[in-house]
Structure formats: structure tokens, C-alpha cells
Amino acid sequence: MKDEVIWFTELGKDKDSMGGKAFNLMKMSDMGLPVPEGFVITQNNLSNGIDLILKEYKKLLEKYGSVSVRSSANVEDSEKASFAGIFETTLNVRNKNELLISIKKCFDSIREPHVKNYSKRKGIDPGTVKMNVIIQGMIKANKSGVIFTSDPSGTRNIIIEASDGFGENVVGGKKIPSRYLVDKFTGEIVESKENSTILNDNEISELIKYAKILEEKCGRPQDVEWALDEGKIYLLQTRPLTV
């Protein structure tokens, strides 16, 4: 079938065909930003594309050692609603059975009651929610976190949150992160909280650079997830910053 698997590097695809998260990953890849490789499985008949999915998955497994299985619904990571933490995500998938089970869980998660409740609160008809699934190379992060390219309180600061290990510690609220407030125009650290030794100056400077690029290219403030592996920063997703 057509377009059952779309790699992030394939240009010219529209947002509706792959969902918000995958579309934003593709945009970042097209900007030349450091994004772990991956592809999206569209909402076409999944049963007819298993062989192709497994073939492409093996390419990622050989390079990264494991993959993440992530949602990319048509309503996700939009200006209206982020759907952050609403759908199913599975990390560190290393074999065929885990992969197929995780893909099914992700597709099926649109039918969960909390998805319907969240959709209604955001003024979205639950019946219009369609799921696509991302298979992405897994970063062995020793540091990770989020960037808010603009301060929601209205200051001229970029906010960086960071913790040791993978980003679920921060975005999932499992660990209090280090927090850096950085002047967007001078690059000066205005304030830091908790353990301010997690990031060095070079890492902060690189994150600021990516934050500025994304806000400029996307045309509005962004909420960005990142991870650092062996000294290299990777961008895992970006979405419009919502308050």
C-alpha cells in the first residue's frame, strides 16, 4: 500500500498524513537539526505492511540498538492542544514481539477514556482523532530535558530544564530538574535552580542556538524535548508552546 512507512527525511508529505509529532520531526530534520532517525507508520491498513515495517525497523535497530514507539495523532502537538502524555509510548524496544505489541498499544490508545475526555475539554470531537505511530532510534541519554524557547510569564528568557538520564524524568515529573533561565539576546544565565552543574556552558550555548532556530523557523515559541548522548545533543520533538 502507498505511504505505509514514511521516513523523517522524506519531504513533501502533509501533516494530515502523518500527525503532528512526526510532521514536526520531519521539519526539524529538513532544517538540518540533529534528530534521531525514524519513520512513521500511517493510519493505512497496518496488517498489509508488517513485512515492510519490520524491514525498516531492523535498520534502526542495527544503528541504535533499540527504538522508541511513539504516538503521532492528527490532533497532537498542535497550537490548540499538545496531548502531552495522553497516548501510549514505549521506550527501549529491542525485538520483533515488543515492537508489534507496542505498535498495537499505541494505535489502540486513541480509544482510552482519558483520550476522549481530554479531546472534549479541548473542543475536539473524539471521533475525529486518528493515530499514526512513530518508530525512532533510541538515544542512550546521559542528560536530557526540555527547552521553552520563550518564557510563558513574558520575560525575554529561554528556559532550559535538565536532568541526568532520559527525559521521562523531566517531562514525566519523576525528578526535579535543574532549571536555567537564559537571556535570549545576550546568552547570559539570569538564574539557575537545583543542581546547576548538570549542563556546561557549551551545552547551554548549543541548546540556546537550537531554541532560537526553532522559534524563528516555526514562527512562534516552542516546547522542545532534547537528549544528550556522548557529548552530542539530539532533538526529540518540538511543539507549539501552550500555556
PDB file of C-alpha atoms in Angstrom, residues 28 32-36 233-235:
ATOM      1  CA  MET A  28      13.460  19.643  12.189  1.00  0.00           C
ATOM      2  CA  GLY A  32      19.432  20.169   9.394  1.00  0.00           C
ATOM      3  CA  LEU A  33      18.904  19.861  13.144  1.00  0.00           C
ATOM      4  CA  PRO A  34      20.121  16.732  14.975  1.00  0.00           C
ATOM      5  CA  VAL A  35      17.112  14.388  15.085  1.00  0.00           C
ATOM      6  CA  PRO A  36      17.417  10.618  15.715  1.00  0.00           C
ATOM      7  CA  ILE A 233      22.654  16.876  21.596  1.00  0.00           C
ATOM      8  CA  TYR A 234      19.633  15.370  19.834  1.00  0.00           C
ATOM      9  CA  LEU A 235      16.200  16.973  19.451  1.00  0.00           C
TER      10      LEU A 235
END
